[in-house]
mmCIF file of C-alpha atoms and ligand atoms in Angstrom:
data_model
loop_
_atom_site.group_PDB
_atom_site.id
_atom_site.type_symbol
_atom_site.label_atom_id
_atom_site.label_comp_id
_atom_site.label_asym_id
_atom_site.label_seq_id
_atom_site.Cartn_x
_atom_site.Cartn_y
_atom_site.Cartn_z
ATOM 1 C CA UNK M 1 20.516 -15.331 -15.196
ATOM 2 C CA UNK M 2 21.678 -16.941 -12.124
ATOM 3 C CA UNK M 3 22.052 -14.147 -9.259
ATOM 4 C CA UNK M 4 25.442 -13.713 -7.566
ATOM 5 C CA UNK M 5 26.177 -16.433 -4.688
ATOM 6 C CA UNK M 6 24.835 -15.424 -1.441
ATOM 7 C CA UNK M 7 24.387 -17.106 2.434
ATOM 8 C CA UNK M 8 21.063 -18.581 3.427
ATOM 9 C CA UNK M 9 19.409 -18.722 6.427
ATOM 10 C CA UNK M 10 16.136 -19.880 7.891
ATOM 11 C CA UNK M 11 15.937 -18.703 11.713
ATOM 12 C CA UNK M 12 13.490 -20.644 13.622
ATOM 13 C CA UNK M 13 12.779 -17.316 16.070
ATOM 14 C CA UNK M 14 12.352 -13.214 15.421
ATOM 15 C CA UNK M 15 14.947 -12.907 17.905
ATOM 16 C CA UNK M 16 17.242 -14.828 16.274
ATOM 17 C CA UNK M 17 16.094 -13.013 13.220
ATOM 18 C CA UNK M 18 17.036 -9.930 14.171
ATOM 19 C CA UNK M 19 20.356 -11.000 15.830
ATOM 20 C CA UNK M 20 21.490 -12.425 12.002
ATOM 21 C CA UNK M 21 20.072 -9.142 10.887
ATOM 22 C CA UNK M 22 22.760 -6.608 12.927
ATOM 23 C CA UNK M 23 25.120 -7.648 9.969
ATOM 24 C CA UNK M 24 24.486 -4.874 6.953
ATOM 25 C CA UNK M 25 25.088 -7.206 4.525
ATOM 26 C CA UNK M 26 22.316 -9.452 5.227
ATOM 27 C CA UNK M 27 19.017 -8.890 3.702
ATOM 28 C CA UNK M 28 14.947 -10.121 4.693
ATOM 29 C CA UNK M 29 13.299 -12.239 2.707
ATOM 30 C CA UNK M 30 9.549 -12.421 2.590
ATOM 31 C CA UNK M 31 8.001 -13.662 -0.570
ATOM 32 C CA UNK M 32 11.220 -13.042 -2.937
ATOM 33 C CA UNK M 33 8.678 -11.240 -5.134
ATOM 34 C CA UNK M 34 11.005 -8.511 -5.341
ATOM 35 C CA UNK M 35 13.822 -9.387 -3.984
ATOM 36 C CA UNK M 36 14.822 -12.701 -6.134
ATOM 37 C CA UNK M 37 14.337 -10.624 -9.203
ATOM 38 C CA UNK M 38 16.439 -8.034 -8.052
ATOM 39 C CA UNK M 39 19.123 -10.799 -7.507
ATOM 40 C CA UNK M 40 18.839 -12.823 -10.591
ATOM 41 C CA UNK M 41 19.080 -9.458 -13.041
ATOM 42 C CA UNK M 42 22.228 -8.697 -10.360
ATOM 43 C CA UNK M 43 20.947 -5.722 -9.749
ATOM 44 C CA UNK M 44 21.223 -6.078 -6.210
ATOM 45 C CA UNK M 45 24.629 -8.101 -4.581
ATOM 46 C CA UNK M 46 24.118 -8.988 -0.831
ATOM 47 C CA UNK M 47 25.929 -11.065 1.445
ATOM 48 C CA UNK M 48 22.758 -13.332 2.702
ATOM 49 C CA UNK M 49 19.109 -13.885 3.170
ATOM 50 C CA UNK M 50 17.747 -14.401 6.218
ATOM 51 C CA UNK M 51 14.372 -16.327 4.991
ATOM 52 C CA UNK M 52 11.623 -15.469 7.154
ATOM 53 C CA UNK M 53 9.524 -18.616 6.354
ATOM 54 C CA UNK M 54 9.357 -20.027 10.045
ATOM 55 C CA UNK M 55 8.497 -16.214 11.442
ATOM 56 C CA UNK M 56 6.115 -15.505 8.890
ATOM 57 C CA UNK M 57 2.877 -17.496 10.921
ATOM 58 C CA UNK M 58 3.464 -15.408 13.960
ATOM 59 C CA UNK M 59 3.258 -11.911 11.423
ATOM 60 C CA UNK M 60 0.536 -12.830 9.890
ATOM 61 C CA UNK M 61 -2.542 -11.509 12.093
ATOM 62 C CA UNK M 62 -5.505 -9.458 11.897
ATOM 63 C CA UNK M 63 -6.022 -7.156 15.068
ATOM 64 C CA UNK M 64 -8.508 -4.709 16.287
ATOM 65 C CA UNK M 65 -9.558 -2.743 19.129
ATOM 66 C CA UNK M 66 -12.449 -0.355 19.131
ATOM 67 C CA UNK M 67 -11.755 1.384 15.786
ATOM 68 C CA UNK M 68 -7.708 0.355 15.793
ATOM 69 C CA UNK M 69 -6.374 -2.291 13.635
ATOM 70 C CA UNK M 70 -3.264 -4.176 13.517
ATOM 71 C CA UNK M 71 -1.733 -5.913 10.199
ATOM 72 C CA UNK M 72 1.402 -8.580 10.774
ATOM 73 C CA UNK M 73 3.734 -7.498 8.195
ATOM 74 C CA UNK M 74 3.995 -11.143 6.711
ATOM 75 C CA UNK M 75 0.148 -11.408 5.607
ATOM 76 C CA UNK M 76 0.090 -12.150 2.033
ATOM 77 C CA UNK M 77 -1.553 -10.056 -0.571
ATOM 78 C CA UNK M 78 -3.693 -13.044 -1.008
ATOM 79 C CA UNK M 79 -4.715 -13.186 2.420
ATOM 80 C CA UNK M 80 -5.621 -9.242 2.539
ATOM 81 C CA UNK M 81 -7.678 -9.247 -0.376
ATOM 82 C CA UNK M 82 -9.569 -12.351 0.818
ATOM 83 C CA UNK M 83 -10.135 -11.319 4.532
ATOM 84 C CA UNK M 84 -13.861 -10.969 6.103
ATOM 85 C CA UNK M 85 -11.845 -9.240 8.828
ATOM 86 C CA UNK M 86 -11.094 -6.340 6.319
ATOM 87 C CA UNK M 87 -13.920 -6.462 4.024
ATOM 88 C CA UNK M 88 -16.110 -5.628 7.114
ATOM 89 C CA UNK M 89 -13.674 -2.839 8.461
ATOM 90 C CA UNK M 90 -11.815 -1.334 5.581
ATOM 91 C CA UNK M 91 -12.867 -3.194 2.608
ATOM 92 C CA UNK M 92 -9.890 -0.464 0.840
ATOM 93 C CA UNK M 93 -7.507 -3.209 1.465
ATOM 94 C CA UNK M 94 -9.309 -5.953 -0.666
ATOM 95 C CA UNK M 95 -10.141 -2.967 -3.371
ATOM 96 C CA UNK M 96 -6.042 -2.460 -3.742
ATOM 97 C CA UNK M 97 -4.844 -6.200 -3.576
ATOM 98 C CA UNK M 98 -7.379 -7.097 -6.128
ATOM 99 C CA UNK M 99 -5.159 -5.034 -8.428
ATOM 100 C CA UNK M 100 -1.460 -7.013 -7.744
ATOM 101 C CA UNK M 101 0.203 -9.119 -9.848
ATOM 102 C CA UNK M 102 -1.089 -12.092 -10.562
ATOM 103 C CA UNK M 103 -2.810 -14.563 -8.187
ATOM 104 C CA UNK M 104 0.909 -16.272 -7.883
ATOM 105 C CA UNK M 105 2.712 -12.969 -7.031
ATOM 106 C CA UNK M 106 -0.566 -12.308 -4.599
ATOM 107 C CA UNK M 107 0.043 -15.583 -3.030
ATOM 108 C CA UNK M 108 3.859 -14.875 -2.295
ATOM 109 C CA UNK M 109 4.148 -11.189 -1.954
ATOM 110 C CA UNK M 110 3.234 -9.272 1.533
ATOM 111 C CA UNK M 111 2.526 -6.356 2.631
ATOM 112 C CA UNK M 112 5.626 -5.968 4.929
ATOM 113 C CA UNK M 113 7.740 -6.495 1.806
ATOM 114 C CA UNK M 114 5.660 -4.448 -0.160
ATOM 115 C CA UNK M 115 6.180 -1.636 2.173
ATOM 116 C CA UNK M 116 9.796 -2.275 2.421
ATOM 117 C CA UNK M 117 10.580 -2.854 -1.004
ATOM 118 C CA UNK M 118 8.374 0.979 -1.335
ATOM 119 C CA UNK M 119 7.650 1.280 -5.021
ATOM 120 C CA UNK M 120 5.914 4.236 -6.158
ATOM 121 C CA UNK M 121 3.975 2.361 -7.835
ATOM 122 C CA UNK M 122 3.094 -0.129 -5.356
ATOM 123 C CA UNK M 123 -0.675 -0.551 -4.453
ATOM 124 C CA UNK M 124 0.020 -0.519 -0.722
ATOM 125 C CA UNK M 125 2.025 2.720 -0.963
ATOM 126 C CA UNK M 126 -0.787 4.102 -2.259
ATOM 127 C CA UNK M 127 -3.056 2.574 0.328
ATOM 128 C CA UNK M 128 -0.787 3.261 2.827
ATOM 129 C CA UNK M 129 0.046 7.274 1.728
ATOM 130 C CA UNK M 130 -4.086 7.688 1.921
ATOM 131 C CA UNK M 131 -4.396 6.219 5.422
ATOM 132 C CA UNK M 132 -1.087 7.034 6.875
ATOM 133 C CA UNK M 133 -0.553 4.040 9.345
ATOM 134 C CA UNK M 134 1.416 3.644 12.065
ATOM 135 C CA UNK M 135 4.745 1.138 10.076
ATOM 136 C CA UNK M 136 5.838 -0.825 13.301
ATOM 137 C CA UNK M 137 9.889 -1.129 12.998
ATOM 138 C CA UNK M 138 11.353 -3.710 15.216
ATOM 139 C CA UNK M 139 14.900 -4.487 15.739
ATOM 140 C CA UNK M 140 16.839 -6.236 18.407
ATOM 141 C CA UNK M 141 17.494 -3.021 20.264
ATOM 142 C CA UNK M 142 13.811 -1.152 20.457
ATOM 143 C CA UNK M 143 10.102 -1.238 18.644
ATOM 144 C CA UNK M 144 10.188 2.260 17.047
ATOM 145 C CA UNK M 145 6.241 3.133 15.685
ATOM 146 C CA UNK M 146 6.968 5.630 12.682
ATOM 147 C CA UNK M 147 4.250 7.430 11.058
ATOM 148 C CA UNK M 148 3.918 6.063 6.744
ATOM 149 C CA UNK M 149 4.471 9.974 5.918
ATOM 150 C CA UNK M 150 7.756 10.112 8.003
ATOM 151 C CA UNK M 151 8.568 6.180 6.941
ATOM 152 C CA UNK M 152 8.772 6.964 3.373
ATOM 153 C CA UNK M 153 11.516 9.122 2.293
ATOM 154 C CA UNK M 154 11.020 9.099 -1.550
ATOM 155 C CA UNK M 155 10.848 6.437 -4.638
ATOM 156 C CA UNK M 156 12.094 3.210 -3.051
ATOM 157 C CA UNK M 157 13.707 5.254 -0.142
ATOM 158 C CA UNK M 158 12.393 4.194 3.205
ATOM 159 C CA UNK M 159 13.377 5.704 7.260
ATOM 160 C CA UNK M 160 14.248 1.388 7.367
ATOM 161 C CA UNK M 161 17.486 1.013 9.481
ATOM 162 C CA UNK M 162 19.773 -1.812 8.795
ATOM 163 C CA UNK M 163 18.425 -4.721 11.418
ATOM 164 C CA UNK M 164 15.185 -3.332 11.652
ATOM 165 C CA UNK M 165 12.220 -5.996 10.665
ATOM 166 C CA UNK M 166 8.426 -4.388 9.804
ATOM 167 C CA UNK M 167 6.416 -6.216 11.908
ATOM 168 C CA UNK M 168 2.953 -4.736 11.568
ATOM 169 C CA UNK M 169 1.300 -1.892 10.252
ATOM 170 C CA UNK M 170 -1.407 -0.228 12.853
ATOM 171 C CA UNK M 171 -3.762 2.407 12.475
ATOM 172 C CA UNK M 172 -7.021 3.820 13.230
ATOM 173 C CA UNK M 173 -10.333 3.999 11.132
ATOM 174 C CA UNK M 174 -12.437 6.541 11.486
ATOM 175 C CA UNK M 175 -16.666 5.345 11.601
ATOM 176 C CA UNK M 176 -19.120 5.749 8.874
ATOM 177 C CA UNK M 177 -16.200 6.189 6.638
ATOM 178 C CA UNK M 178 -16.461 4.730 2.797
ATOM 179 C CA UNK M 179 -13.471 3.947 0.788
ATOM 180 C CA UNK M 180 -12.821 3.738 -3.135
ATOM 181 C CA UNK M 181 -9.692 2.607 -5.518
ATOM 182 C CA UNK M 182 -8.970 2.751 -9.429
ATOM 183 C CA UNK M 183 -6.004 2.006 -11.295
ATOM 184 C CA UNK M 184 -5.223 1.989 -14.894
ATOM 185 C CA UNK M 185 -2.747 -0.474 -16.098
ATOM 186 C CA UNK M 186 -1.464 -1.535 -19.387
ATOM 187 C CA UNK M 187 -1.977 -4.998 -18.920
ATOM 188 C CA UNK M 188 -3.895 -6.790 -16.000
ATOM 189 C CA UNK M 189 -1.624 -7.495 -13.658
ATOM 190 C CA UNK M 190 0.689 -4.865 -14.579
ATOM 191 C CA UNK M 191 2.035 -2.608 -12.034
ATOM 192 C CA UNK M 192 -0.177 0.349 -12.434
ATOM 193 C CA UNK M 193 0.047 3.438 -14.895
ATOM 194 C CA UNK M 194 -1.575 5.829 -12.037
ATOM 195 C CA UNK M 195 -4.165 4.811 -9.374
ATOM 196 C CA UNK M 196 -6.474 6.946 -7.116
ATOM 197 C CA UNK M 197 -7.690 5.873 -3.651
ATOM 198 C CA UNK M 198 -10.041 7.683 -1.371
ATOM 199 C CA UNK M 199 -11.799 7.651 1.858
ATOM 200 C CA UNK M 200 -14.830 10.164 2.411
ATOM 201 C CA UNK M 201 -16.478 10.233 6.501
ATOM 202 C CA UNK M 202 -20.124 10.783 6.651
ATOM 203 C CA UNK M 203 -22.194 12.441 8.426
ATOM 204 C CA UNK M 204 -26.039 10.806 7.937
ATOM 205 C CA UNK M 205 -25.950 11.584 3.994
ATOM 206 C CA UNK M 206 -23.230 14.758 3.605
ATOM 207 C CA UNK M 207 -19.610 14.364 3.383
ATOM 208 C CA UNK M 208 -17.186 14.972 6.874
ATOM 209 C CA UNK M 209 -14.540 14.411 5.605
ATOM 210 C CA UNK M 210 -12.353 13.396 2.645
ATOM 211 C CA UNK M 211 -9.037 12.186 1.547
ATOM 212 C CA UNK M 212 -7.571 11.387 -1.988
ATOM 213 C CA UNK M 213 -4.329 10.322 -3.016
ATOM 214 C CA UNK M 214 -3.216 9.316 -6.528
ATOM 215 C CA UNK M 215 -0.017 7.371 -7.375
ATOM 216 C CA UNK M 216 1.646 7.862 -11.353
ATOM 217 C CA UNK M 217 1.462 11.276 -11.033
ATOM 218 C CA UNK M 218 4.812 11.866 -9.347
ATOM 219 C CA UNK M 219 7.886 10.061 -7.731
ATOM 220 C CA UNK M 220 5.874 9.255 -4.910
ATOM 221 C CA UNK M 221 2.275 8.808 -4.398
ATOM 222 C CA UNK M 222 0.363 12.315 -3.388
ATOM 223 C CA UNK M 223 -2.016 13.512 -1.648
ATOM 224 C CA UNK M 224 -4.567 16.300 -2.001
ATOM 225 C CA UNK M 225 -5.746 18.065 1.646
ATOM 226 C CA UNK M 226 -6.916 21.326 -0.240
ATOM 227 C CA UNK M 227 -8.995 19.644 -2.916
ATOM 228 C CA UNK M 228 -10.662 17.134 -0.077
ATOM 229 C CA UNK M 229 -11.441 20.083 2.528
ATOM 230 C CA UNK M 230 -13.378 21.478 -0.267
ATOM 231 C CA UNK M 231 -15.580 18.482 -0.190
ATOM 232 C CA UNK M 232 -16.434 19.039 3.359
ATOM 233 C CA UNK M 233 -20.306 19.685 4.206
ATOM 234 C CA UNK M 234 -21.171 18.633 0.251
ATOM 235 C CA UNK M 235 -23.818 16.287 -0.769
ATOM 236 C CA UNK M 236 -22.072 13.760 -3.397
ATOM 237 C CA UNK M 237 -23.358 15.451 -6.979
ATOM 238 C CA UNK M 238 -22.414 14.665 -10.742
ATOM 239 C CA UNK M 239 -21.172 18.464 -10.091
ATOM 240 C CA UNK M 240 -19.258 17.390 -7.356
ATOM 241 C CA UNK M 241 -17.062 14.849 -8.488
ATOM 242 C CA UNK M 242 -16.686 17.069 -11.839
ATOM 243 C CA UNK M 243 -15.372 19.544 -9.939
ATOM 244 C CA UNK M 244 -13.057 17.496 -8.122
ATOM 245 C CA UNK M 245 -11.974 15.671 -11.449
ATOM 246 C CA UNK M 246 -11.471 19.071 -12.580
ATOM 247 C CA UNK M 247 -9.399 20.546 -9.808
ATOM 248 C CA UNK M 248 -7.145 16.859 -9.782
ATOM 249 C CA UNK M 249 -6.306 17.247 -13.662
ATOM 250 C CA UNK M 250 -4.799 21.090 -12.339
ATOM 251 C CA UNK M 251 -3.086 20.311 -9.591
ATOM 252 C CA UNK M 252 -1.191 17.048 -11.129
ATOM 253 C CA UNK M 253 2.135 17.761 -12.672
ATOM 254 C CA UNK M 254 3.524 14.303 -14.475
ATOM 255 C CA UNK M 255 6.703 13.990 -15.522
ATOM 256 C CA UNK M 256 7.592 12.936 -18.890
ATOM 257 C CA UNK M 257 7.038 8.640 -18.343
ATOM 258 C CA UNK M 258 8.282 5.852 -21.043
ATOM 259 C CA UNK M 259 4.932 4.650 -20.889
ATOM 260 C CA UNK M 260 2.235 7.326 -20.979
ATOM 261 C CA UNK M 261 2.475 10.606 -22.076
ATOM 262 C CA UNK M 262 2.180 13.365 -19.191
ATOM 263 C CA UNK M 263 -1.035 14.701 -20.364
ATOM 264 C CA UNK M 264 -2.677 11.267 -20.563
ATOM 265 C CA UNK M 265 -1.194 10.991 -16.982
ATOM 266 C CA UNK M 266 -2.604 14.040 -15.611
ATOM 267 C CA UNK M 267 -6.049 12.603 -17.466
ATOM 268 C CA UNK M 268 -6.373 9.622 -15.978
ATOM 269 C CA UNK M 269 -5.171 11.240 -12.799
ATOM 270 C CA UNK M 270 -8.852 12.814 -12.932
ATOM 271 C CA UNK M 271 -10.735 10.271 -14.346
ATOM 272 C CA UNK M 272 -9.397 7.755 -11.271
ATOM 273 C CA UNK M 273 -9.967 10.121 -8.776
ATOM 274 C CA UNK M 274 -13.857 10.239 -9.636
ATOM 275 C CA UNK M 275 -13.876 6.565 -10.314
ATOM 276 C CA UNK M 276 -12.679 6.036 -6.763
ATOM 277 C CA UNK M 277 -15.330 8.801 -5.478
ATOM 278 C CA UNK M 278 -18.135 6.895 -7.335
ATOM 279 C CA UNK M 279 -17.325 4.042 -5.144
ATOM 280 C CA UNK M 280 -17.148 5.645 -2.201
ATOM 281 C CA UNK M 281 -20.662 7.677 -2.690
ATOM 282 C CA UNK M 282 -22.209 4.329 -3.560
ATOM 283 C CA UNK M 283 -20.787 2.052 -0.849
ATOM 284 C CA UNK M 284 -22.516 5.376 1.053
ATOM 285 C CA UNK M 285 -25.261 4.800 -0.696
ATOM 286 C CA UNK M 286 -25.343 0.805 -0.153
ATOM 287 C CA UNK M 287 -25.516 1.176 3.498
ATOM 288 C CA UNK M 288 -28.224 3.460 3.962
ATOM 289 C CA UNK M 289 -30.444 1.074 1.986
HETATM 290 C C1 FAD G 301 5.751 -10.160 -12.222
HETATM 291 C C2 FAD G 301 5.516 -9.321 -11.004
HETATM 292 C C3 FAD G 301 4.478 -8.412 -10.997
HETATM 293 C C4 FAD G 301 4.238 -7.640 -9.859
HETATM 294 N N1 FAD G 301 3.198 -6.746 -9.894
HETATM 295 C C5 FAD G 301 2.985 -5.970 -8.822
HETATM 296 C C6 FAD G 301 1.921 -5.028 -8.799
HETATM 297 O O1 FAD G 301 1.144 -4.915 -9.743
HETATM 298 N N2 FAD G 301 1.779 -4.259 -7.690
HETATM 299 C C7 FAD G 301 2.609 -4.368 -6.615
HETATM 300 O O2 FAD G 301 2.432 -3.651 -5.639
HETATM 301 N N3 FAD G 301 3.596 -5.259 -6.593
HETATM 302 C C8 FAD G 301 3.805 -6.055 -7.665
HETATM 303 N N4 FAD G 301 4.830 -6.958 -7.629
HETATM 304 C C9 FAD G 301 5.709 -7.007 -6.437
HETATM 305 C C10 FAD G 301 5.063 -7.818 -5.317
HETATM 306 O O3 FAD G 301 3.937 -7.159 -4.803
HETATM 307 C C11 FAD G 301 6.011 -8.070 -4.150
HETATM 308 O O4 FAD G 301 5.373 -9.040 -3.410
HETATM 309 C C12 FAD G 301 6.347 -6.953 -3.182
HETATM 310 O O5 FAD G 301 6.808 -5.830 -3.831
HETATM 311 C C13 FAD G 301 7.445 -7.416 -2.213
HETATM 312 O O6 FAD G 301 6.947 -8.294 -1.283
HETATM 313 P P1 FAD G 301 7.702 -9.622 -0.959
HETATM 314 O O7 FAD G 301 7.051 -10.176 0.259
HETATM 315 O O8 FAD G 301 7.762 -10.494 -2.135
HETATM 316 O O9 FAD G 301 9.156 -9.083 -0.529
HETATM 317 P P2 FAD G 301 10.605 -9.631 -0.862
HETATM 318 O O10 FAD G 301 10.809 -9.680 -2.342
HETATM 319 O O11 FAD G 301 10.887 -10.867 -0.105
HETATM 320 O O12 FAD G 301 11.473 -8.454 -0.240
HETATM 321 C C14 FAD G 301 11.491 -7.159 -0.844
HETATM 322 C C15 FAD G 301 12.397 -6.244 -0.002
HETATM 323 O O13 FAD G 301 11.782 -5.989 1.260
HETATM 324 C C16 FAD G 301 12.600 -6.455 2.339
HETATM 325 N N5 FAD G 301 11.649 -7.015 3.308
HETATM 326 C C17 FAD G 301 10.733 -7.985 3.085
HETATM 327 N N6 FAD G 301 9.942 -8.123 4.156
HETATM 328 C C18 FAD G 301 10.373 -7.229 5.083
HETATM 329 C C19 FAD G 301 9.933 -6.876 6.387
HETATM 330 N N7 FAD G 301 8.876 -7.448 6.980
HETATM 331 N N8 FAD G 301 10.620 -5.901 7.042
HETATM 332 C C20 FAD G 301 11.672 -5.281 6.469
HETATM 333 N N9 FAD G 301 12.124 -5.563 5.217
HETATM 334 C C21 FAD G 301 11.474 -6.523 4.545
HETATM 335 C C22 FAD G 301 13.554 -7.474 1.717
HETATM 336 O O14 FAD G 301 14.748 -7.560 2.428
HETATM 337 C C23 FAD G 301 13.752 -6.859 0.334
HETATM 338 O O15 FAD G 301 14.689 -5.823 0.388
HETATM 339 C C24 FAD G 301 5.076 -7.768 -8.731
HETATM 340 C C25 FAD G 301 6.118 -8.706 -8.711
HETATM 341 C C26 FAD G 301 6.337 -9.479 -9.842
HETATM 342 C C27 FAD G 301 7.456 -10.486 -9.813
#
């Protein structure tokens, strides 16, 4: 199908970006990944697109200071999952983008968009629900910093004001911290049945600190504070990450899902959640050796 006709422009500036962006109608467009199908099924009419091909170089950096990063909105998924930068400070990122699309969509799609485009079932909504980041809203008027948990309002519902642009995503990491992901999809490439991602702090060989959060298991992703304060002052154990599985598979609630029954859900809700772990106590593991 051939999507409705709509206006087209290529600003050559972010001001000028967000100037053409003040009118409601008009709507960002990063790697179409979303967006294009969205037209061409006309399930989405809009007056323009306001291509952000001649922006997207300056959004597309890796920052840090001390134990802050900074992510331009415009890297590609391609670019995350293949960055040293990353790999060395939250190799998370390259664990998640591994598990997008195909290498075409990966090449295309960006975070920014990903973020804006918020489906539940989106990698980086995942990613970004475990880690809470800074989202970095800009519009002509003011920068406005919002915090992912107050960004994200619910399934594809975002705190995003009409003329506002995501520009980066910041946040801190804390040290000697070890990260894990799993998904389950039907197909590879498939957007994913449920996920699990975790982080767990160390300190010397016993676990700080931990956070989960597992996507598939509700309208939004979720995350689990009670079950990862439990962890706290444990030594990683087979018993450990049975218990957690355990404790996951209770405290999940699917809903009914065309694809997967809810008590596969709620299964594999457990089952990612210790895959994830695993990771994370090896990657412990790894750099003690
Ligand atoms: C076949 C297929 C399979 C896919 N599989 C997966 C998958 O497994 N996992 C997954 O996570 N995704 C998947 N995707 C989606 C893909 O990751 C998209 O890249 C992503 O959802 C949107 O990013 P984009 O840059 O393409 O955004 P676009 O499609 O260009 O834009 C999406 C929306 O975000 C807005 N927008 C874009 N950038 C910004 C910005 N910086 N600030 C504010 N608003 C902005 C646009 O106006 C639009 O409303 C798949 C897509 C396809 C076509």
């Amino acid at each position: 199908m051939y999507p409705y006709p709509f206006d087209y422009v290529r600003p050559k500036t972010l001001e000028e970006a967000l100037f053409l962006a003040q009118d409601d109608g008009m709507k960002f467009l990063a790697g179409g990944q979303s967006l294009l199908p969205l037209l061409n099924l006309h399930l989405a009419e809009i007056k323009g697109v306001i291509d952000l091909r001649h922006i997207a170089p300056s959004l597309k950096f890796f920052e840090s200071e001390q134990e802050h990063i900074g992510l331009g909105s415009c890297l590609t998924h391609e670019e995350v999952l293949h960055s040293e930068f990353l790999a060395q400070r939250c190799p998370l990122f390259s664990q998640a983008a591994a598990f997008i699309g195909h290498p075409r969509i990966r090449r295309r799609g960006t975070l920014g968009g990903s973020i804006a485009h918020a489906d539940p079932l989106a990698e980086w909504m995942l990613v970004m629900t475990l880690l809470d980041p800074q989202v970095i809203l800009t519009s002509l008027k003011a920068v406005r910093p919002l915090s992912f948990h107050d960004y994200l309002l619910g399934p594809m519902m975002t705190a995003l004001s009409p003329g506002e642009l995501i520009t980066a995503i910041e946040l801190s990491l804390p040290k000697e911290t070890t990260y894990g992901f799993a998904e389950m999809s039907r197909r590879q490439g498939d957007y994913a049945l449920a996920a699990a991602g975790v982080s767990v702090q160390w300190d010397q060989n016993r676990i700080l600190q931990a956070n989960i959060a597992v996507s598939g298991v509700s309208d939004v992703p979720l995350v689990f504070p009670a079950i990862a304060r439990n962890m706290s002052w444990e030594y990683p154990s087979r018993d450990l990450l049975e218990e957690i599985k355990q404790a996951i598979e209770a405290s999940v609630d699917p809903p009914s899902d065309a694809l997967a029954d809810p008590s596969y859900l709620r299964h594999l809700a457990g089952i990612l959640v210790e895959r994830a772990l695993c990771q994370a106590f090896d990657a412990d593991l790894n750099a003690q050796r």
